[in-house]
XYZ file of N, CA, C and O in Angstrom:
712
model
N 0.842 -1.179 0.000
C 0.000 0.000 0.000
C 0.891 1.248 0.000
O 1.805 1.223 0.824
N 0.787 2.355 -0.791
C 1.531 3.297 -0.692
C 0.770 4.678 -0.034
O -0.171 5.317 -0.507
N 1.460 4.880 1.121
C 1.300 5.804 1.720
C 1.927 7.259 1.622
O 3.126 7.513 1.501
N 1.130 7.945 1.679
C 1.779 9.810 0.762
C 1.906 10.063 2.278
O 1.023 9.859 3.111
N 3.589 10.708 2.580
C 3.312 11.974 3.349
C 2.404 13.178 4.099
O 2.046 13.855 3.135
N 2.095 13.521 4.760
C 1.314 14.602 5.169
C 1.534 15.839 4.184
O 0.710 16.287 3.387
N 2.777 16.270 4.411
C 3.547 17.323 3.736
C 3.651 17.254 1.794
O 3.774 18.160 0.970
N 3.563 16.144 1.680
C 3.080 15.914 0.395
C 2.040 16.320 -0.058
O 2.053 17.173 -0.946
N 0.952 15.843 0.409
C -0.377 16.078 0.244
C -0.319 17.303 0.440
O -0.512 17.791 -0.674
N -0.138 18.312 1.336
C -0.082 19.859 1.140
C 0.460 20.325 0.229
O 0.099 21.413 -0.218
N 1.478 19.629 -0.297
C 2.192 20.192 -1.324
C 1.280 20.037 -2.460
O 1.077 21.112 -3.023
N 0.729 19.140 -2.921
C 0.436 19.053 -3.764
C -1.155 19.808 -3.772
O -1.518 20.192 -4.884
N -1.992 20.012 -2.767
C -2.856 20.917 -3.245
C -2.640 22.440 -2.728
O -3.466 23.330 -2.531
N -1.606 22.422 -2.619
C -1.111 24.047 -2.656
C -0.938 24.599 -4.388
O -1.083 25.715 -4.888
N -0.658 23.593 -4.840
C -0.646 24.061 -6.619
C -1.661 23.154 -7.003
O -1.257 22.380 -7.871
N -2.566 23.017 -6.741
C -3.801 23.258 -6.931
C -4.180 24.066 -6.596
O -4.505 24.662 -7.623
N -4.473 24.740 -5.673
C -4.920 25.620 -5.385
C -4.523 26.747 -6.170
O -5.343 27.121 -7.008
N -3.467 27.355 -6.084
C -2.478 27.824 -7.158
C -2.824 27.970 -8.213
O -2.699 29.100 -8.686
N -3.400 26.913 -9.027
C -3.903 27.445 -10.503
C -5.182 27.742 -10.182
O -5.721 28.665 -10.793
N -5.795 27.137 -9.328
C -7.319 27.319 -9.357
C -7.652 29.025 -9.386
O -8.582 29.646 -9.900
N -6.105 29.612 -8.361
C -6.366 31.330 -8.193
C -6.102 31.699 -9.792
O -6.924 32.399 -10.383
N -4.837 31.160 -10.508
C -5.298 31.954 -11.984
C -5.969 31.834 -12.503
O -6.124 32.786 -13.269
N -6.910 30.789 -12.653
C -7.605 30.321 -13.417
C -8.792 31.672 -13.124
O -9.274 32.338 -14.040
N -9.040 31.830 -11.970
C -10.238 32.881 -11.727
C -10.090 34.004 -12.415
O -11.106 34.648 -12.675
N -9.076 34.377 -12.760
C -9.269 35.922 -13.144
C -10.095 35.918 -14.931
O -10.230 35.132 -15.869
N -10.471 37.347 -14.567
C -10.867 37.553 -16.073
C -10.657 38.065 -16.963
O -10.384 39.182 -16.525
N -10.537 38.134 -18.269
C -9.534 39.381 -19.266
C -10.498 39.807 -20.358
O -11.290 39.103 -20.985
N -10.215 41.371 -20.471
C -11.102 41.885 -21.683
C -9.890 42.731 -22.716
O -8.932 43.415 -22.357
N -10.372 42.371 -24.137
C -9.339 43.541 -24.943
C -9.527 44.384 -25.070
O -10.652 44.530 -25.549
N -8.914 45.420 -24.871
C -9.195 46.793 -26.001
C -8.728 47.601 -26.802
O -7.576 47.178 -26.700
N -8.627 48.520 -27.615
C -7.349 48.654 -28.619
C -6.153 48.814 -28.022
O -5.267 49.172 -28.799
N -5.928 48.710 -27.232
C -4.510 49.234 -26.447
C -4.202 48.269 -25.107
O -3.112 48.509 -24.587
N -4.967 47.257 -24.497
C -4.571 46.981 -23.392
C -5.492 45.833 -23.455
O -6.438 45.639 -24.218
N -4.982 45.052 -22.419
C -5.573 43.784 -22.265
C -5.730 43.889 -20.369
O -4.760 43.792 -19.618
N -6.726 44.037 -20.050
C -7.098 44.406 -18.515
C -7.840 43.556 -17.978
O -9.022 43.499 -18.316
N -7.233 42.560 -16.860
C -7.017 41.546 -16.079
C -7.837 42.136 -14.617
O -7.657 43.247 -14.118
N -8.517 41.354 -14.247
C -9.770 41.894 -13.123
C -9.854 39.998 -12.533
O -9.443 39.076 -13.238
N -10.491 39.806 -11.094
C -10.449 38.824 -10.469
C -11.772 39.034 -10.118
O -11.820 37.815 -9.958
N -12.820 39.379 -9.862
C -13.778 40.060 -9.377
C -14.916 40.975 -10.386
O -14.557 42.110 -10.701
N -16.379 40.438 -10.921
C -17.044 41.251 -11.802
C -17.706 42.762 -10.888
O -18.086 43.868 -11.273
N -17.596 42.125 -9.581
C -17.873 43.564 -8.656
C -16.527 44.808 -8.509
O -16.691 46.017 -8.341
N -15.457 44.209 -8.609
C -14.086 44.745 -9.001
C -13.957 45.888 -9.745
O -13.601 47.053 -9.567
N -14.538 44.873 -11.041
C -14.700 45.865 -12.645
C -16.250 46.917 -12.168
O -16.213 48.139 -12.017
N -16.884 46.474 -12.086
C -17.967 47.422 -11.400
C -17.734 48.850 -10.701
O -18.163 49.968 -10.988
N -17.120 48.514 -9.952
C -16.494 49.422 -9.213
C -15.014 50.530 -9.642
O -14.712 51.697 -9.394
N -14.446 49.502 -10.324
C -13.638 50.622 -11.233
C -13.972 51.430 -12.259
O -13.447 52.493 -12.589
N -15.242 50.623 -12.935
C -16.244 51.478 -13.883
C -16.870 52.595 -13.080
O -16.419 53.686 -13.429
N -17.781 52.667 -12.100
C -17.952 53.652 -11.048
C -17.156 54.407 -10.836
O -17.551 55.500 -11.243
N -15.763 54.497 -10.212
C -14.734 55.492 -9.961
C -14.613 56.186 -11.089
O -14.628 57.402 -11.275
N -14.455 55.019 -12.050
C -13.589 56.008 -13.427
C -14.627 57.170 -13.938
O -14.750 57.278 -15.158
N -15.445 58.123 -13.021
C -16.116 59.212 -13.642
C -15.813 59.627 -14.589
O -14.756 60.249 -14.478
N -16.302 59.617 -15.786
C -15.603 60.630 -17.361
C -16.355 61.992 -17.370
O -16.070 62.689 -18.343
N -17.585 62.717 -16.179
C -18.089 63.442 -16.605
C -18.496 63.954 -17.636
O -19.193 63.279 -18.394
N -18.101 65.572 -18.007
C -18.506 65.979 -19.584
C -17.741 65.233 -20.963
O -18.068 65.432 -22.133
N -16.749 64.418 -20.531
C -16.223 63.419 -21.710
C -16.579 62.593 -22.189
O -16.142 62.079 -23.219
N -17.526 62.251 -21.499
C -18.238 60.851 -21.093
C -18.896 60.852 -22.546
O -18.677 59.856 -23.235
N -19.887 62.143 -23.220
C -20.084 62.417 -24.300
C -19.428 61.990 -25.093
O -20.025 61.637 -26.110
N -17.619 61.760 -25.060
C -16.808 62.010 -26.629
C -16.810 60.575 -26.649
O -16.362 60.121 -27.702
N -17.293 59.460 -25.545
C -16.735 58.338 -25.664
C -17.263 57.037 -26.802
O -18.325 56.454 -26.583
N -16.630 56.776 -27.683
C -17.730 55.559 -28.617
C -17.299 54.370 -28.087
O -16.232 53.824 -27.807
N -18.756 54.094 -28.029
C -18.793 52.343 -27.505
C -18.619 51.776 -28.697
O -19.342 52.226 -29.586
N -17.731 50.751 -29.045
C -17.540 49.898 -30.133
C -18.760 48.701 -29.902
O -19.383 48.415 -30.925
N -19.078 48.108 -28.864
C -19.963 47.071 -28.977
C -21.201 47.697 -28.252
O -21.799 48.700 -28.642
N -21.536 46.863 -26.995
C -22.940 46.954 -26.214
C -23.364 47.853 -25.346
O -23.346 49.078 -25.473
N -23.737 47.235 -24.483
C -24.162 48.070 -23.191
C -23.424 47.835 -21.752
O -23.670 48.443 -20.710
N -22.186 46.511 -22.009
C -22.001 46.303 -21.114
C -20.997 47.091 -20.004
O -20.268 48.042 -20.285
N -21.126 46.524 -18.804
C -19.588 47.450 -17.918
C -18.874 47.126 -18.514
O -18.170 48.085 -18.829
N -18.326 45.651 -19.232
C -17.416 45.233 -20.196
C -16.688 45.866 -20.971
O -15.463 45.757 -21.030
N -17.680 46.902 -21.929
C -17.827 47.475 -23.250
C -17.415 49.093 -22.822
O -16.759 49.982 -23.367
N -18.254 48.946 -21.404
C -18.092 50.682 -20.808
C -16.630 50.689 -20.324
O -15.954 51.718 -20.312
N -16.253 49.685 -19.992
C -14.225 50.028 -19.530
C -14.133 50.316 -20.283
O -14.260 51.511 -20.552
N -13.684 48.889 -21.617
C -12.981 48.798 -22.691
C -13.143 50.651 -23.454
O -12.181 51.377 -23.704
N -14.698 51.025 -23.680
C -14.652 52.008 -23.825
C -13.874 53.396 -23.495
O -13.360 54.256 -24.210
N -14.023 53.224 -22.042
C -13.670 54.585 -21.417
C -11.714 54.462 -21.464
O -10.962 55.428 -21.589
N -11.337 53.156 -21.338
C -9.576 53.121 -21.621
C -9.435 53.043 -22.475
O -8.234 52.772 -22.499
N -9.959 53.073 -24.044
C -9.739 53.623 -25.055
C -9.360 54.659 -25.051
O -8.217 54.984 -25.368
N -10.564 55.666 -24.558
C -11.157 57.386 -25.079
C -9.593 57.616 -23.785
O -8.728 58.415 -24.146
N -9.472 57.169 -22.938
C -7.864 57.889 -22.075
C -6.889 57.770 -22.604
O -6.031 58.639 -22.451
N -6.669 56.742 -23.359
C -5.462 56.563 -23.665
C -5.199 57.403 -24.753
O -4.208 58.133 -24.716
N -6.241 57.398 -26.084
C -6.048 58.387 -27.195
C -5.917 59.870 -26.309
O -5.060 60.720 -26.551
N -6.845 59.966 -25.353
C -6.666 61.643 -25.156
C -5.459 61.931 -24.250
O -5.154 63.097 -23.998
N -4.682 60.767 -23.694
C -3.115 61.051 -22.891
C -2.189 61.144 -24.394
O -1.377 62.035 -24.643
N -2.482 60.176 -25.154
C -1.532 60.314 -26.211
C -1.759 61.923 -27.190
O -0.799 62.590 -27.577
N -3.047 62.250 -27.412
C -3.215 63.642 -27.690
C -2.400 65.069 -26.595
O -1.778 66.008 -27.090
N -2.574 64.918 -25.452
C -2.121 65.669 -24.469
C -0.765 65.758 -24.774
O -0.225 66.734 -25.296
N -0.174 64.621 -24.408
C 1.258 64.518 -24.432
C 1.837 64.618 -26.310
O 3.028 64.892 -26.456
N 1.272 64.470 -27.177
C 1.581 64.965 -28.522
C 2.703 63.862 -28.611
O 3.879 64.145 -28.839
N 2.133 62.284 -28.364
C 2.811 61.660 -28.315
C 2.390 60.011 -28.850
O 1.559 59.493 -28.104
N 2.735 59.345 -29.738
C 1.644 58.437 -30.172
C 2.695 57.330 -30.483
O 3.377 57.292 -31.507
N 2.731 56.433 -29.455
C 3.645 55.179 -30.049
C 3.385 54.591 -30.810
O 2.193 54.399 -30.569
N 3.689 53.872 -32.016
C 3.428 52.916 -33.031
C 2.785 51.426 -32.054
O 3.400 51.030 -31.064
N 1.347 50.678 -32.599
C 1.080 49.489 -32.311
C 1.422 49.470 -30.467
O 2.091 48.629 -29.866
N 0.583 50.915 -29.777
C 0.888 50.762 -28.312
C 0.012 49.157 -27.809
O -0.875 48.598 -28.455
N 0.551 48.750 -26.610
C 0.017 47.310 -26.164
C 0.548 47.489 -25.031
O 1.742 47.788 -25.013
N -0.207 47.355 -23.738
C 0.217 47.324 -22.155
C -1.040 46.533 -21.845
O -1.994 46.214 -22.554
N -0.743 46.306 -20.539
C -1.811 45.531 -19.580
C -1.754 46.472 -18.630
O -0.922 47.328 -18.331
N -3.079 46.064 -18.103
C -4.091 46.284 -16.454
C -4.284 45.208 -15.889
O -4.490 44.085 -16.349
N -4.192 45.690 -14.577
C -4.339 44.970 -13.179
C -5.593 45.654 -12.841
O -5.706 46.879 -12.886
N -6.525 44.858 -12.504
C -7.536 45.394 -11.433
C -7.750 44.629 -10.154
O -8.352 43.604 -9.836
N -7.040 45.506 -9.568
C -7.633 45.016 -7.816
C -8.209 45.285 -7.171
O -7.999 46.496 -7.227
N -9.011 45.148 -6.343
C -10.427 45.826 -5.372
C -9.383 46.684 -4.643
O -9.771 47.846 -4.760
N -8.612 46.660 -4.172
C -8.200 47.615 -3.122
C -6.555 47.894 -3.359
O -5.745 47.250 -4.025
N -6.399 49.013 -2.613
C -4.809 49.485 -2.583
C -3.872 48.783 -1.921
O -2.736 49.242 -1.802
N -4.228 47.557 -1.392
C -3.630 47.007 -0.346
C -3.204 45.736 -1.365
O -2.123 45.169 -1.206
N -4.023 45.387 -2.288
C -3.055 43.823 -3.469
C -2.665 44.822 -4.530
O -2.311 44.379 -5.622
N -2.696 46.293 -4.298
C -1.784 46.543 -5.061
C -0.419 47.109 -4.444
O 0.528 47.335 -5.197
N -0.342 47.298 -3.289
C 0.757 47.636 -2.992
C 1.614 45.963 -2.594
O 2.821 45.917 -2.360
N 0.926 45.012 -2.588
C 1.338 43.844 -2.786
C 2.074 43.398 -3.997
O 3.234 42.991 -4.051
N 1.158 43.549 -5.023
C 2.023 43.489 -6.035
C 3.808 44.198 -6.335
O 4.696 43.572 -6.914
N 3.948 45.629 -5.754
C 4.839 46.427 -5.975
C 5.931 45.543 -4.899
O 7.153 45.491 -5.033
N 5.243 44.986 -3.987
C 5.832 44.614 -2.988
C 6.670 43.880 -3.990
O 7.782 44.280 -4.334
N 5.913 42.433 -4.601
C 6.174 41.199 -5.135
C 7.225 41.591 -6.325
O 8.108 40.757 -6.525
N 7.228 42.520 -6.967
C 8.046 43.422 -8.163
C 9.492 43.505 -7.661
O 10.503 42.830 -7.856
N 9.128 44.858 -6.762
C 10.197 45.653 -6.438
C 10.766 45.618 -4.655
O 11.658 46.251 -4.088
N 10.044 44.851 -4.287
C 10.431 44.223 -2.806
C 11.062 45.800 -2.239
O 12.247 45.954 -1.943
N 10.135 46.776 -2.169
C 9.612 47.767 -1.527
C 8.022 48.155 -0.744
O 6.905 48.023 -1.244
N 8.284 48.524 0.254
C 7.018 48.874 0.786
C 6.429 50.219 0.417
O 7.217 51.160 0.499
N 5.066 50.519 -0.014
C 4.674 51.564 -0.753
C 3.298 51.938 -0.408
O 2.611 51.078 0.142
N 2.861 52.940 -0.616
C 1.594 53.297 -0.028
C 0.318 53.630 -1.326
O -0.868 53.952 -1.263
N 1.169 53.388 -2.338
C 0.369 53.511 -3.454
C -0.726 53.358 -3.621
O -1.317 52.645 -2.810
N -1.530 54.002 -4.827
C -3.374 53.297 -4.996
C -3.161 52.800 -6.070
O -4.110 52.107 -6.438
N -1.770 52.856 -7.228
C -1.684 53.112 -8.874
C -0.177 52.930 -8.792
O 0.540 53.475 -7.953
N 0.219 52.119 -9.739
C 1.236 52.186 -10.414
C 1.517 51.133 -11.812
O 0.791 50.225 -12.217
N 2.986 51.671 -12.429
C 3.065 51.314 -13.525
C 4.164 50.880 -13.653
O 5.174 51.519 -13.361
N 4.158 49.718 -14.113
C 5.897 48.869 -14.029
C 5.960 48.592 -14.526
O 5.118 47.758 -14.858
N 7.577 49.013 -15.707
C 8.048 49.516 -17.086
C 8.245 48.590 -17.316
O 7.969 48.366 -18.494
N 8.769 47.459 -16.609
C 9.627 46.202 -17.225
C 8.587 45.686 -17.872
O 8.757 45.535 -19.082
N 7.222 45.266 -17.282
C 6.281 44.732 -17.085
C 5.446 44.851 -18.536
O 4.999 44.057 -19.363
N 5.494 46.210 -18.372
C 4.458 47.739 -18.821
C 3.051 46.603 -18.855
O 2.413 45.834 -19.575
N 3.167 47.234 -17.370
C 1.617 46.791 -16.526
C 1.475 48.090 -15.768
O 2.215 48.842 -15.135
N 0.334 48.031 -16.072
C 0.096 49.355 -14.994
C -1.342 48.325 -13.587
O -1.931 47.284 -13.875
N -1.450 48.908 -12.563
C -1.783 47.975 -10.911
C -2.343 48.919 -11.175
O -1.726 49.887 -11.619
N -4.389 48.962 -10.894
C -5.197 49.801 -9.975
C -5.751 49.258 -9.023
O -5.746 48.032 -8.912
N -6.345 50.065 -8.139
C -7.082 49.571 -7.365
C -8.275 50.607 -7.745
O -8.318 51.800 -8.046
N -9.264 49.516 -7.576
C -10.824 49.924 -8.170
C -11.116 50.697 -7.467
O -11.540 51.698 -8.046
N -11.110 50.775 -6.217
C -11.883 51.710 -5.321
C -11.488 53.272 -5.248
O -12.095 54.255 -4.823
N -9.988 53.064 -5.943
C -9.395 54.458 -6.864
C -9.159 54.598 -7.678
O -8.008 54.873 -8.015
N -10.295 54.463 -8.573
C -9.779 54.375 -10.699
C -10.492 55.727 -10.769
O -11.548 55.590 -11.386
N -10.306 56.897 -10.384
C -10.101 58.345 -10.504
C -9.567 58.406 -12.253
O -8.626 57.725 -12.662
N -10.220 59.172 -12.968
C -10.192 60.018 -14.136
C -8.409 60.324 -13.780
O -7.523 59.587 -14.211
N -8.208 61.295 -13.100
C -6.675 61.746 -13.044
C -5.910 60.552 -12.794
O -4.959 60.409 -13.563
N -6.072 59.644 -11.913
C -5.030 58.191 -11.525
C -5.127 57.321 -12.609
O -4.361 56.358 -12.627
N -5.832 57.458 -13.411
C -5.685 55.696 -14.528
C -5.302 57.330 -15.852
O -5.134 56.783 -16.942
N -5.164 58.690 -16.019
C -4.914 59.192 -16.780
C -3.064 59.373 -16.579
O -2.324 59.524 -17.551
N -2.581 59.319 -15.171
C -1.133 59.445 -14.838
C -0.413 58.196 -15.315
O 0.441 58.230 -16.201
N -0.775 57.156 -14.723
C -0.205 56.084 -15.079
C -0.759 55.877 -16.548
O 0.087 55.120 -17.025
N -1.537 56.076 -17.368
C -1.623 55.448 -18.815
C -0.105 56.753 -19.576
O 0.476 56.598 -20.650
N 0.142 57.979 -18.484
C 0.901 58.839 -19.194
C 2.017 58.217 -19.142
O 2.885 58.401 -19.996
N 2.161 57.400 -18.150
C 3.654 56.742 -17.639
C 3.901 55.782 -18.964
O 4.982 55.699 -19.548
N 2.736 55.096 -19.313
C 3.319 53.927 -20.120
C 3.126 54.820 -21.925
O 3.970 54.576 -22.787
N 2.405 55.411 -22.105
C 2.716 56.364 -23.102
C 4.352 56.458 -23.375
O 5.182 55.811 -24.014
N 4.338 57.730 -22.454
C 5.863 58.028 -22.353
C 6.904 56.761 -22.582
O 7.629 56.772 -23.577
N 6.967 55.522 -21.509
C 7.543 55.009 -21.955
C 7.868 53.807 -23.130
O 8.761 52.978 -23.300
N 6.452 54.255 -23.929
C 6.679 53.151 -24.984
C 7.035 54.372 -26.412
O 7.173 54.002 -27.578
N 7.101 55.451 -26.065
C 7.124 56.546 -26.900
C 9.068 56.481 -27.162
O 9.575 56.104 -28.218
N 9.688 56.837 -26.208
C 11.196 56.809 -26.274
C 11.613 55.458 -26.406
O 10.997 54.485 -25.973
N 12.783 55.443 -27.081
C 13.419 54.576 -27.696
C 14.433 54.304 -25.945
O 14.639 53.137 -25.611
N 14.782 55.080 -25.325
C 15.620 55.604 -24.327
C 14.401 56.050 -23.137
O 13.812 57.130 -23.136
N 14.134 54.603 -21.851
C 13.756 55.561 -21.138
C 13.852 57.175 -20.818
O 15.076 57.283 -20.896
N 13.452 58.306 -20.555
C 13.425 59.910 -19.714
C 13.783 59.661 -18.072
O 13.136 58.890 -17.363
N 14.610 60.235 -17.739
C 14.579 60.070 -16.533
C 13.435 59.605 -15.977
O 12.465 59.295 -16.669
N 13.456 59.498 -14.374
C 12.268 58.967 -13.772
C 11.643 60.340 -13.329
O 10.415 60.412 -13.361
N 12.375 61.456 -12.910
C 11.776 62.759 -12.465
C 11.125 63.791 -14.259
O 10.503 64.841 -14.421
N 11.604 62.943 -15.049
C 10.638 63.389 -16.402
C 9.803 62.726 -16.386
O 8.708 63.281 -16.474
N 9.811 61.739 -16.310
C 9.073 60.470 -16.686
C 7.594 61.318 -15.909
O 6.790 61.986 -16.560
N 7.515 61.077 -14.389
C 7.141 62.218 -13.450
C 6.263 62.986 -13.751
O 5.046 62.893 -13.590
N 7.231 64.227 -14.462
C 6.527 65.423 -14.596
C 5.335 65.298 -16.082
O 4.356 66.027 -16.243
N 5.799 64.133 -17.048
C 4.944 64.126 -18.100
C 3.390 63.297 -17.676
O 2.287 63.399 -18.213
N 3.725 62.676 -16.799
C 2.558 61.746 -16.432
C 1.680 62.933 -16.300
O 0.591 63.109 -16.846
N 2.575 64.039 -15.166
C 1.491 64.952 -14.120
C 0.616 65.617 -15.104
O -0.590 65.835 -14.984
N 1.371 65.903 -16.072
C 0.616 66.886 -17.420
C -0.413 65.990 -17.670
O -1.615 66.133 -17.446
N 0.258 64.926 -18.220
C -1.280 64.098 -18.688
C -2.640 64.041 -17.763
O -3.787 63.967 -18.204
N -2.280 64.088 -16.483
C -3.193 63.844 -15.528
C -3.797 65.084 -15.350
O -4.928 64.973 -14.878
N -3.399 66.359 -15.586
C -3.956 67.215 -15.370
C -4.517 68.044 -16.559
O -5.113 69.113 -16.431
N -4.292 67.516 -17.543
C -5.031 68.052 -18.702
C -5.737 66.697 -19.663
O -6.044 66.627 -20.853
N -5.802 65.919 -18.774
C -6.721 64.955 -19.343
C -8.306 65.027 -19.689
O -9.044 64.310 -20.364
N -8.531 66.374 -18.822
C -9.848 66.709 -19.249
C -10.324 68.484 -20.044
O -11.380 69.089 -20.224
N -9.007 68.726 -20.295
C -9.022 69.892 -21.402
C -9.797 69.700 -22.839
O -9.792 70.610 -23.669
């Protein structure tokens, strides 16, 4: 009779478990990004934050009615209008999104990256070129800074410093609704 270990058996449904967590997440395209969410209340909620106010007008839905359609939508209409702002338009741009319910698996993530502790709600990691939100702060200005970050850096051939890098996001973020 063959008898498994204790410690075995943990081992082995620890990766189970393990895929079972990737397996959960969910992914939508859109011309520019492929945005990764674990949670349809998640995306809900980052759709909610992301107020477009009077822009909200310029935005075309390519398909339905859905929150689906309304992201994909609304990170379209940011990204063209950061790349308009910044007078800056990379050839065939392509990044990913993170959506996390809270600031706390995203400062996890940065953790898991850059094995720094951070207080962040948003960030964008070049290696990656992933940009981390947290839903409960997908603010018009915060998903307009970081889409400036990955702009910028898919725009130079030569990262910009990080204190340019910086100051171009801030523009984007602050004239994202000019």
């Amino acid at each position: 009779m063959i008898r498994f270990k204790p410690i075995y058996i943990l081992f082995f449904l620890g990766i189970i478990f393990s895929f079972s967590l990737d397996c959960a997440a969910y992914e939508l395209e859109s011309r520019y990004a492929v945005i990764t969410y674990f949670d349809h209340d998640d995306l809900r909620e980052f759709n909610n934050e992301l107020y477009m106010g009077r822009l909200k007008s310029q935005i075309r839905k390519a398909r339905g009615d859905t929150i689906e359609d309304e992201v994909i939508a609304k990170i379209n209409f940011v990204v063209e209008k950061v790349m308009a702002v910044l007078d800056m338009f990379p050839p065939q741009l392509r990044f990913s999104i993170v959506i996390h319910p809270s600031e706390k698996e995203v400062q996890k993530d940065f953790r898991r990256i850059y094995h720094i502790d951070v207080e962040y709600i948003a960030f964008y990691s070049p290696h990656k070129n992933r940009i981390f939100y947290s839903a409960d702060n997908a603010y018009l200005r915060v998903v307009a800074h970081e889409i400036g970050h990955v702009v910028v850096e898919n725009y130079f051939t030569i990262s910009p410093p990080q204190r340019i890098h910086e100051v171009m996001a801030q523009f984007a973020e602050k004239h994202v609704t000019d």
